[in-house]
Tab-separated table of C-alpha atoms and ligand atoms in Angstrom:
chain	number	residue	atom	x	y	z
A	1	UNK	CA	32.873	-6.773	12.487
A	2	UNK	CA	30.557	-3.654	11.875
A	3	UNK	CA	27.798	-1.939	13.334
A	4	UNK	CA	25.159	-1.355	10.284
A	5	UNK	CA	21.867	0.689	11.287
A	6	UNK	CA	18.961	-0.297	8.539
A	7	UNK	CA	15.692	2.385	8.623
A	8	UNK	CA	12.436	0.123	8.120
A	9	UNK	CA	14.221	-3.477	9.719
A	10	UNK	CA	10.981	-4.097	11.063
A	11	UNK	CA	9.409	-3.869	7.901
A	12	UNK	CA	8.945	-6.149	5.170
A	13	UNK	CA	11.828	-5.566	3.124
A	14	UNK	CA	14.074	-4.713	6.171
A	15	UNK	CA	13.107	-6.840	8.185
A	16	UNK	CA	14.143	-10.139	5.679
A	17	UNK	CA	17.091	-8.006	5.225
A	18	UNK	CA	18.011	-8.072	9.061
A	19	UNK	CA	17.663	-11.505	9.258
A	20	UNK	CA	19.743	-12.543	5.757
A	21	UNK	CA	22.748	-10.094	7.013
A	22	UNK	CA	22.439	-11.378	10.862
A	23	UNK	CA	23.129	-15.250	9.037
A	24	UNK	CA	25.730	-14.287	6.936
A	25	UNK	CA	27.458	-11.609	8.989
A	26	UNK	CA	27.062	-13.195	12.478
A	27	UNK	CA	30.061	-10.516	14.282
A	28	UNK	CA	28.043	-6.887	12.833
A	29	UNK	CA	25.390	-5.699	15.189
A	30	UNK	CA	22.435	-4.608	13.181
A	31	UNK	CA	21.146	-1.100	15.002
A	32	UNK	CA	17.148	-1.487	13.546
A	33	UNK	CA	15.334	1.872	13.180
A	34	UNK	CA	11.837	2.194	12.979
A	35	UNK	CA	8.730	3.844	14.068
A	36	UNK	CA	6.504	1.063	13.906
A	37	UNK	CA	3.755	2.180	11.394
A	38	UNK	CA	1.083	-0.013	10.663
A	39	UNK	CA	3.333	-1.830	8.033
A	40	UNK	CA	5.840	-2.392	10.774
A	41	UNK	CA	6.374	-5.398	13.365
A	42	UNK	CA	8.701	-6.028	15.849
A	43	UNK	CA	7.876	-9.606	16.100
A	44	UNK	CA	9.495	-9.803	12.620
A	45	UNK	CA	12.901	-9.505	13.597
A	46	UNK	CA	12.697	-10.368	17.277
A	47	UNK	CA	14.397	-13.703	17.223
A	48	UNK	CA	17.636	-12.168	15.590
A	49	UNK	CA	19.939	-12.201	18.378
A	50	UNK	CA	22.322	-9.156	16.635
A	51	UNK	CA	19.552	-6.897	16.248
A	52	UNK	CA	18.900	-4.191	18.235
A	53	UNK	CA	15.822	-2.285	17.638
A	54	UNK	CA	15.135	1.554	18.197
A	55	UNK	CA	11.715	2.619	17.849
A	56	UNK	CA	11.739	5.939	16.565
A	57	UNK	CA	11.600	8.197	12.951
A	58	UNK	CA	14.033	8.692	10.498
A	59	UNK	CA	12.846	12.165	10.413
A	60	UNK	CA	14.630	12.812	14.180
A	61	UNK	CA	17.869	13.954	12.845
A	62	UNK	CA	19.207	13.857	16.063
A	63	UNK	CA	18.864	10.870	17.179
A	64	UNK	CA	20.098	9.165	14.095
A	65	UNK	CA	23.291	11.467	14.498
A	66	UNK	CA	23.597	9.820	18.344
A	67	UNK	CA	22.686	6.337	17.157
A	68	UNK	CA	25.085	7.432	14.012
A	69	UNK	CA	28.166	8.296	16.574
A	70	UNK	CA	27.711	6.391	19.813
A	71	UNK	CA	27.430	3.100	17.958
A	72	UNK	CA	30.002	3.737	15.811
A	73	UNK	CA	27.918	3.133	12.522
A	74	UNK	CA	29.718	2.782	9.557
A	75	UNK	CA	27.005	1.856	7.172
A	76	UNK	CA	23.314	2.874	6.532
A	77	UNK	CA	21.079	0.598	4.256
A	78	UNK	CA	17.646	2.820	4.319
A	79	UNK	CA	14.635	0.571	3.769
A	80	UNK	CA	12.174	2.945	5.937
A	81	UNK	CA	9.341	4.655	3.612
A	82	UNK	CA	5.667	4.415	3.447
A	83	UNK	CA	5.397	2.193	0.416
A	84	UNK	CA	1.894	1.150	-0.634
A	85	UNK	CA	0.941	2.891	-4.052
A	86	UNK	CA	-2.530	3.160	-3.149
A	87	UNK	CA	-2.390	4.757	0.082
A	88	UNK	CA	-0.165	7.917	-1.732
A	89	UNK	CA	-3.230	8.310	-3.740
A	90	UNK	CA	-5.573	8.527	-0.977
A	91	UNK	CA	-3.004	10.715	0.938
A	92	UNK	CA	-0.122	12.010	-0.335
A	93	UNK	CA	1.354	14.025	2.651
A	94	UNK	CA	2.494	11.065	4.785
A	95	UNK	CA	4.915	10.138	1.614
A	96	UNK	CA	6.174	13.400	1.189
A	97	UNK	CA	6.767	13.529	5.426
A	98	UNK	CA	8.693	10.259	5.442
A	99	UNK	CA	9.986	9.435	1.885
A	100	UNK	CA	11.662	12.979	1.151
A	101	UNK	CA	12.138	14.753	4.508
A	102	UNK	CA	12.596	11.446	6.163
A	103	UNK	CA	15.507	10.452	3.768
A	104	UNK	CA	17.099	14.046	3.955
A	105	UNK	CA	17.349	14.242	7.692
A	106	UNK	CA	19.195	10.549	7.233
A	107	UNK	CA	21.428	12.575	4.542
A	108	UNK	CA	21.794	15.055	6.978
A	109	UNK	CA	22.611	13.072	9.707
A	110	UNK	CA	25.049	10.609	7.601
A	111	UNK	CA	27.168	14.324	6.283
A	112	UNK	CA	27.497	15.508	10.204
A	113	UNK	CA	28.611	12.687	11.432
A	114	UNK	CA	30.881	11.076	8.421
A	115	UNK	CA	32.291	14.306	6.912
A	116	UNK	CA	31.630	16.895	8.973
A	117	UNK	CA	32.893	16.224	12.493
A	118	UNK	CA	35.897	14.977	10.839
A	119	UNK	CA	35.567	11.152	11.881
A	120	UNK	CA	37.548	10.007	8.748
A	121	UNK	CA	35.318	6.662	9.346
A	122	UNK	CA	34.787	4.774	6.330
A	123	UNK	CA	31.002	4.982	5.231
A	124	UNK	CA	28.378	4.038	3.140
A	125	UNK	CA	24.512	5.321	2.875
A	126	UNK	CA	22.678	2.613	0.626
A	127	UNK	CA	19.228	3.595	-0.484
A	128	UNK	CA	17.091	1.362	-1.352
A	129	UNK	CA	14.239	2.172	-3.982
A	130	UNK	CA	11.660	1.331	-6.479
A	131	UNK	CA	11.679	0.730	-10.584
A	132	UNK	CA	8.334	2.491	-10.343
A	133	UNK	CA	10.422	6.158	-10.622
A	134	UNK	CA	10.571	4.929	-14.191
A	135	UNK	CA	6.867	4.795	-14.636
A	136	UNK	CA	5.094	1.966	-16.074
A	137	UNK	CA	6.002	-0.907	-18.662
A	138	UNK	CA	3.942	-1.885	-21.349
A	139	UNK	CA	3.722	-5.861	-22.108
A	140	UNK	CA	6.149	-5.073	-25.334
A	141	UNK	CA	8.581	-3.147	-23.664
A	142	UNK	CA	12.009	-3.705	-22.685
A	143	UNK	CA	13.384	-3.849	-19.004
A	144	UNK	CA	13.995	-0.830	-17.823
A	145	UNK	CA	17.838	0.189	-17.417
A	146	UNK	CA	19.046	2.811	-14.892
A	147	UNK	CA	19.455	5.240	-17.588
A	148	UNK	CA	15.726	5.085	-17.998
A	149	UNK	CA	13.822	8.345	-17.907
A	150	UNK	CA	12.616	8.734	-14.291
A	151	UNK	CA	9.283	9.276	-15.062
A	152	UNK	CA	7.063	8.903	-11.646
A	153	UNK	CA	3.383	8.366	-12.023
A	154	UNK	CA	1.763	8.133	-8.633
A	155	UNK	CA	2.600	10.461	-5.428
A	156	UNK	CA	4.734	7.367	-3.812
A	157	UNK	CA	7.146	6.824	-6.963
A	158	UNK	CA	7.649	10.660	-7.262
A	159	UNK	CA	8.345	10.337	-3.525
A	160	UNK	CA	10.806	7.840	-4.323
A	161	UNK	CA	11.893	9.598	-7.446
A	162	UNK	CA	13.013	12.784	-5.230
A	163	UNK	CA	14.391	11.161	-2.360
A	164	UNK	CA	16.458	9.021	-5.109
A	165	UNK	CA	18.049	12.509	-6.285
A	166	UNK	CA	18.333	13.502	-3.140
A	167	UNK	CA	21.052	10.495	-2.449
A	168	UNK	CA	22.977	11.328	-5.455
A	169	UNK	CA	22.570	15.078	-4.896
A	170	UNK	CA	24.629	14.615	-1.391
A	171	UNK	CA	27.356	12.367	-3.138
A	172	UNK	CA	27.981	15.318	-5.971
A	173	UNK	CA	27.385	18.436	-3.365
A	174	UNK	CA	29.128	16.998	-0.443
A	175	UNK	CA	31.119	13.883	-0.993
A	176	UNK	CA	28.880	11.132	0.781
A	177	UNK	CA	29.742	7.657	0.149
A	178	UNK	CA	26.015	7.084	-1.525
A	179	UNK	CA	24.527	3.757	-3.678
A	180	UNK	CA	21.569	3.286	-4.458
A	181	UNK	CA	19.093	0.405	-5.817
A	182	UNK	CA	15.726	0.159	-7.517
A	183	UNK	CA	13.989	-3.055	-7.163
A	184	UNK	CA	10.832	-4.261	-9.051
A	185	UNK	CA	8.028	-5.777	-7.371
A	186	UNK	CA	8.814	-8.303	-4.215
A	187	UNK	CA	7.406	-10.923	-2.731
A	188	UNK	CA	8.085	-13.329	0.448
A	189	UNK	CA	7.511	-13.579	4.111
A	190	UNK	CA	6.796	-10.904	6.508
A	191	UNK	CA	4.400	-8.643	3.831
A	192	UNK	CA	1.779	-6.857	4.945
A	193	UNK	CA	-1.581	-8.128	3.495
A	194	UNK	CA	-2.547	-4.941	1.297
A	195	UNK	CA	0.322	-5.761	-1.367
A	196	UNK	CA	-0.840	-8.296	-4.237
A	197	UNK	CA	-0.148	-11.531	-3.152
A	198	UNK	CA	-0.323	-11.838	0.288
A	199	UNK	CA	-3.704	-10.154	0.070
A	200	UNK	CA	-5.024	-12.240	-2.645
A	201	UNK	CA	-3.827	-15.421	-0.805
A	202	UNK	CA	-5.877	-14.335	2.038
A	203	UNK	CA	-8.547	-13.681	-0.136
A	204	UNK	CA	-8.714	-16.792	-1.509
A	205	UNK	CA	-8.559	-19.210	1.668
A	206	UNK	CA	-11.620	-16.692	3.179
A	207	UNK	CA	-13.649	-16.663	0.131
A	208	UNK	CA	-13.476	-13.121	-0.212
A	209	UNK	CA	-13.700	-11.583	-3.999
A	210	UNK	CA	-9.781	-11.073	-5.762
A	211	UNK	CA	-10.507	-7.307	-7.179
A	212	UNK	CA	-8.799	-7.010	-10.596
A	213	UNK	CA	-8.663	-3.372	-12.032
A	214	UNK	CA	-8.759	-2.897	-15.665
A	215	UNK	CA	-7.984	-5.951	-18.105
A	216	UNK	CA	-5.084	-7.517	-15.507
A	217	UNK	CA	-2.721	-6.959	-18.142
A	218	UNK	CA	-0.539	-4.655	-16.101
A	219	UNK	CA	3.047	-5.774	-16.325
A	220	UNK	CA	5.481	-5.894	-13.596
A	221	UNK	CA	9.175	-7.477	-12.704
A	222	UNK	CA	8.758	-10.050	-9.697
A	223	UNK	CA	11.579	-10.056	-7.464
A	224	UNK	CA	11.820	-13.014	-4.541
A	225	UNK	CA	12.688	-10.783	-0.976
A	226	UNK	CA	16.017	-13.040	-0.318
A	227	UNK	CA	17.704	-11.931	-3.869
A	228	UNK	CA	17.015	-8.447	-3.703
A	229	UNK	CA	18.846	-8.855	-0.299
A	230	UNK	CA	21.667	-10.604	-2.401
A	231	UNK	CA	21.737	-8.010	-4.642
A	232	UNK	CA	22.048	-5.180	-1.914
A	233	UNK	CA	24.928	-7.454	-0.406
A	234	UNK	CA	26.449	-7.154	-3.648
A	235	UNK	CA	26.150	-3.410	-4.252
A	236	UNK	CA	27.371	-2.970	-0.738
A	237	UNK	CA	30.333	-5.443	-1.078
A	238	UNK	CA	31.184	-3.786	-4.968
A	239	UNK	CA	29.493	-0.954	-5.457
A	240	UNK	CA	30.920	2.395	-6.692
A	241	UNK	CA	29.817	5.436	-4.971
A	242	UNK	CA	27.671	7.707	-6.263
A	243	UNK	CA	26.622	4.828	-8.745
A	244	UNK	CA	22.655	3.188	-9.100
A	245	UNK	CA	22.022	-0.395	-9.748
A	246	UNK	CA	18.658	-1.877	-10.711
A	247	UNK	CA	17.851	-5.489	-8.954
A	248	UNK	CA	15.304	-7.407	-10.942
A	249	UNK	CA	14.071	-10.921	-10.990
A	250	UNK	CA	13.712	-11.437	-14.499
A	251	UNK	CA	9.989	-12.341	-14.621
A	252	UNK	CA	7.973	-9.851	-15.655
A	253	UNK	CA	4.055	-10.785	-15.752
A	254	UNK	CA	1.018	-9.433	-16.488
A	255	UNK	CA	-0.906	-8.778	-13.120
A	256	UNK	CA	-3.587	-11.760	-13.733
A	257	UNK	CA	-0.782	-14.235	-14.587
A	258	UNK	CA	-0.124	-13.750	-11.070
A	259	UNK	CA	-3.378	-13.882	-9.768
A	260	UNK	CA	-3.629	-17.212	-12.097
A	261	UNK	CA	-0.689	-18.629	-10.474
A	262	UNK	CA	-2.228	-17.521	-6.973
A	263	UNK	CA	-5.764	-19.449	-7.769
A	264	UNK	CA	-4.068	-22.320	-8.916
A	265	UNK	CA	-1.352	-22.739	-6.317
A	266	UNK	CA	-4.480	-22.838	-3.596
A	267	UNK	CA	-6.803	-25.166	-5.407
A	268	UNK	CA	-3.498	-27.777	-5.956
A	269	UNK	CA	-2.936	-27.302	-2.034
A	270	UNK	CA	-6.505	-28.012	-0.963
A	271	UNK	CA	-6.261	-30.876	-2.536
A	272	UNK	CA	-2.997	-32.013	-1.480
A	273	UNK	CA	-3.101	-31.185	2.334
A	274	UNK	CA	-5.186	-32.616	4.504
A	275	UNK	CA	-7.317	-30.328	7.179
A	276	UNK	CA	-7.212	-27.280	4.643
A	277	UNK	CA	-10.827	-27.580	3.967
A	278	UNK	CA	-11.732	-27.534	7.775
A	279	UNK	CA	-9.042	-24.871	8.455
A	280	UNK	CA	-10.583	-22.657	5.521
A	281	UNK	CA	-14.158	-24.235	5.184
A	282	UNK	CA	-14.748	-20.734	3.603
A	283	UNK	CA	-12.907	-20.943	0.350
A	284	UNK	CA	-14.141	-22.338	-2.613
A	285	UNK	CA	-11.414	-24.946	-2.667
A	286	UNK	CA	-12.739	-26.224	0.584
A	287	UNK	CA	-16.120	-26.958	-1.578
A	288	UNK	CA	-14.223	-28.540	-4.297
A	289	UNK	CA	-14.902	-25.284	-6.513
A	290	UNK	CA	-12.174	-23.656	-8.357
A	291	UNK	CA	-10.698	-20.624	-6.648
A	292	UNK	CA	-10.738	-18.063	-10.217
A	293	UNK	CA	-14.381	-18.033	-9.208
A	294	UNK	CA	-13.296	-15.424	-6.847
A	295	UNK	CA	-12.067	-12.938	-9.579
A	296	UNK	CA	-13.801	-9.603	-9.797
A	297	UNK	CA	-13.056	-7.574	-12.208
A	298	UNK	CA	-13.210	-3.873	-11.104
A	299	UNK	CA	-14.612	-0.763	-13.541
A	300	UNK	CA	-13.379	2.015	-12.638
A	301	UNK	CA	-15.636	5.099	-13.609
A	302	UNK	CA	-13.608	7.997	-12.481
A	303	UNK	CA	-11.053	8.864	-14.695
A	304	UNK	CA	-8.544	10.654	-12.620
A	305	UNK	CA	-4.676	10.585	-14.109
A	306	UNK	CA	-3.850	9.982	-18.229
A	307	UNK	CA	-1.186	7.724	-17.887
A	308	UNK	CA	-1.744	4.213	-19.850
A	309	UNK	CA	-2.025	2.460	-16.782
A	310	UNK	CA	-3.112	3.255	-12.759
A	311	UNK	CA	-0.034	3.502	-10.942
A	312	UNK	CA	-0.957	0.926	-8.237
A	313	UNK	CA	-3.636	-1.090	-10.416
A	314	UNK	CA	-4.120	-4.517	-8.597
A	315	UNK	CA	-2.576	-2.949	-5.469
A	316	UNK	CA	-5.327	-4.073	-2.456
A	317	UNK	CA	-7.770	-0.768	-2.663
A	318	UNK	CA	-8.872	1.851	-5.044
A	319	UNK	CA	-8.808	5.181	-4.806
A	320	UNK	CA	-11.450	6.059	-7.487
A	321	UNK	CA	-15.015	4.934	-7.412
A	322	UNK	CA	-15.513	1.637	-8.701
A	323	UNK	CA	-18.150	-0.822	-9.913
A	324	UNK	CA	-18.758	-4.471	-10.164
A	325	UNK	CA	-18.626	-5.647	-13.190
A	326	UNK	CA	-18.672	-9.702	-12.864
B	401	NAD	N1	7.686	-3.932	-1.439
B	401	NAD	C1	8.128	-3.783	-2.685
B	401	NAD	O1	7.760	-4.547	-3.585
B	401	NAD	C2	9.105	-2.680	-3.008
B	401	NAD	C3	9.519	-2.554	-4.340
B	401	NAD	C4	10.448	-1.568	-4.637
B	401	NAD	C5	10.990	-0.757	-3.650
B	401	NAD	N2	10.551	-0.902	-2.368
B	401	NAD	C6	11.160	-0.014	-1.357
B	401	NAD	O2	11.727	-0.843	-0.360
B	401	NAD	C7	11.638	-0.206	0.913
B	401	NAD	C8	10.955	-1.152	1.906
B	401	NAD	O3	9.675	-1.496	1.388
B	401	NAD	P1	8.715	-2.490	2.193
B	401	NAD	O4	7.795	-3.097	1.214
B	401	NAD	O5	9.520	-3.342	3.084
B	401	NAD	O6	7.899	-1.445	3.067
B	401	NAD	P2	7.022	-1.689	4.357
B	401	NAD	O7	5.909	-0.699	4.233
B	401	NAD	O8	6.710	-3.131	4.551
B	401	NAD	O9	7.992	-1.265	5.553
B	401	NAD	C9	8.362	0.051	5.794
B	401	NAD	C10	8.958	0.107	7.197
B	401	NAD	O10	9.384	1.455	7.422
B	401	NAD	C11	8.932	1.848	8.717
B	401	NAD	N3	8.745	3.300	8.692
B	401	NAD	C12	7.820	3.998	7.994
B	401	NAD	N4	7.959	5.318	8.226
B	401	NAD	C13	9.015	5.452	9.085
B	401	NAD	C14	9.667	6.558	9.677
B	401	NAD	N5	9.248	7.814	9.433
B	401	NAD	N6	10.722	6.344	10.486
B	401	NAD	C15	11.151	5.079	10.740
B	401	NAD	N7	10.567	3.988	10.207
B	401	NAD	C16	9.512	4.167	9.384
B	401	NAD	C17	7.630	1.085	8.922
B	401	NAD	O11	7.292	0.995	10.300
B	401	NAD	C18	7.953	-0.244	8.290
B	401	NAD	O12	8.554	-1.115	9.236
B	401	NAD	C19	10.854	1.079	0.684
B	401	NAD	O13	11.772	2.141	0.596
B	401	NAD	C20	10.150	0.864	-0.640
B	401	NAD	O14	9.958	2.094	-1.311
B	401	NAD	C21	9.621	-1.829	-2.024
């Protein structure tokens, strides 16, 4: 029985988290804390009868340190961040507020009330973060390994990428009991409709256009929500302090495979479930029209970073002025 407080539990991430340790784990309580952004929802996580939710910031040192000591916490898997690649572009600030300061006043908290004050508790501060702090693969290259060359490319990876040496900066400095993982790109239930494919799903059942940047050829790792949460199980259950483990899914695609799949996946479902057409009498696959006739492509005609690839290309919105080019 333990009492585990998880930053960002109403998110997307978190929030399948919450629910996947809440079935396996029924005695821990799960302390939830989050500030409800946009990207957050308590409904997520409301029918988990071990959660308890606390709707406040990360950034509140003190209150972690009460939630930290009065509810006997003895491990912290940190899931809150602002986390959509596009966004950082258009406004860096908010990712340097909660991704950075956010995750030192948790580092802060963790070192008053596990070390300093002398509890002797057992601990562990689990951060969870991105494979984008390695920068961008290219559709030849290898998996990237955590010995990888953190190279950050947009303002929320180099968030990540600092708060990342942040962790292992309070393991060396100060002795915290610190893991940490960086996933590739997830998917599942409970994700906000800017990321990839929830929004293009959308997209397709209203008809609306599927925006492609560049040639679509931008590769990522594809990670399903409920093994990532397996993997974090296992780095919590076996991992060494002070150590960082990737969590991958083993499919790496190029953006428009995806997209592909996506189109696809909705035409074969129009056809095979009755009262799709009147539910969505806007898509094309209500018509009997194939959905990939909603594929934009998007030039972009500001050039504004030298990197290979945009960081967030085939994210929901651009930050750069664009133009229609089919
Ligand atoms: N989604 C992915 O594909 C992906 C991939 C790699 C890594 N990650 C990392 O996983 C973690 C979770 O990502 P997600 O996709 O679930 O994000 P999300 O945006 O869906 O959820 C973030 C949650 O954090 C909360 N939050 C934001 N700022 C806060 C603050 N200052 N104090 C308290 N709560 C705050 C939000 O309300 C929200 O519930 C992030 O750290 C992200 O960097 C995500």
């Amino acid at each position: 029985m333990a009492n585990l407080l998880v930053t960002g539990g109403a998110g997307f991430i978190g929030g399948n988290f919450v629910h996947y340790w809440a079935d396996r784990h029924p005695d821990d309580t799960v302390i939830v804390l989050d500030s409800l952004t946009y990207a957050g929802n308590r409904s997520t996580i409301e029918n988990v009868k071990q959660a308890e939710l606390t709707v406040g910031d990360v950034r509140d040192t003190s209150l972690v340190e009460t939630l930290l000591r009065e509810r006997n916490v003895s491990t912290i898997v940190h899931f809150a961040a602002e986390s959509h690649v596009d966004r950082s572009i258009s406004g860096p600030d908010a990712f340097i507020d909660t991704n950075i300061l956010g995750t030192n006043s948790l580092l802060k908290a963790a070192r008053t009330v596990w070390l300093d004050e002398g509890s002797g508790r057992q601990h562990r501060f689990h951060h969870i973060s991105t494979d984008e702090v390695y920068g961008s693969l290219g559709p030849k290259d290898a998996a990237f390994s955590e010995t990888h060359q953190y190279q950050p490319n947009s303002p929320y990876s180099a968030s990540k990428a600092s708060s990342d040496h942040l962790v292992r900066a309070y393991h060396h400095t100060f002795g915290l009991e610190v893991t940490t993982t960086n996933c590739s790109n997830n998917y599942g239930p409970y994700q906000y409709p800017e990321k990839l494919i929830p929004l293009f799903l959308l997209n397709a059942l209203h008809g609306r256009n599927l925006p492609i940047y560049g040639d679509g050829m931008n590769v990522r790792d594809w990670l399903h929500v409920e093994d990532h949460c397996r993997g974090i199980e296992a780095c919590l259950d076996n991992g060494r302090p002070g150590e960082t483990y990737n969590i991958g899914g083993g499919e790496e695609l190029p953006n428009m495979a995806v997209i592909d799949s996506i189109c696809s996946e909705v035409d074969r479902a129009f056809q095979e479930i009755d009262g799709l057409a009147m539910r969505y009498p806007d898509a094309p696959a209500a018509k009997g029209r194939a959905t990939s006739e909603l594929k934009t492509f998007i030039i972009e005609i500001a050039v504004t970073r030298s990197t290979k690839q945009r960081p967030g290309a085939n994210s929901a919105m651009s930050p750069t002025t664009t133009l229609k080019a089919a």
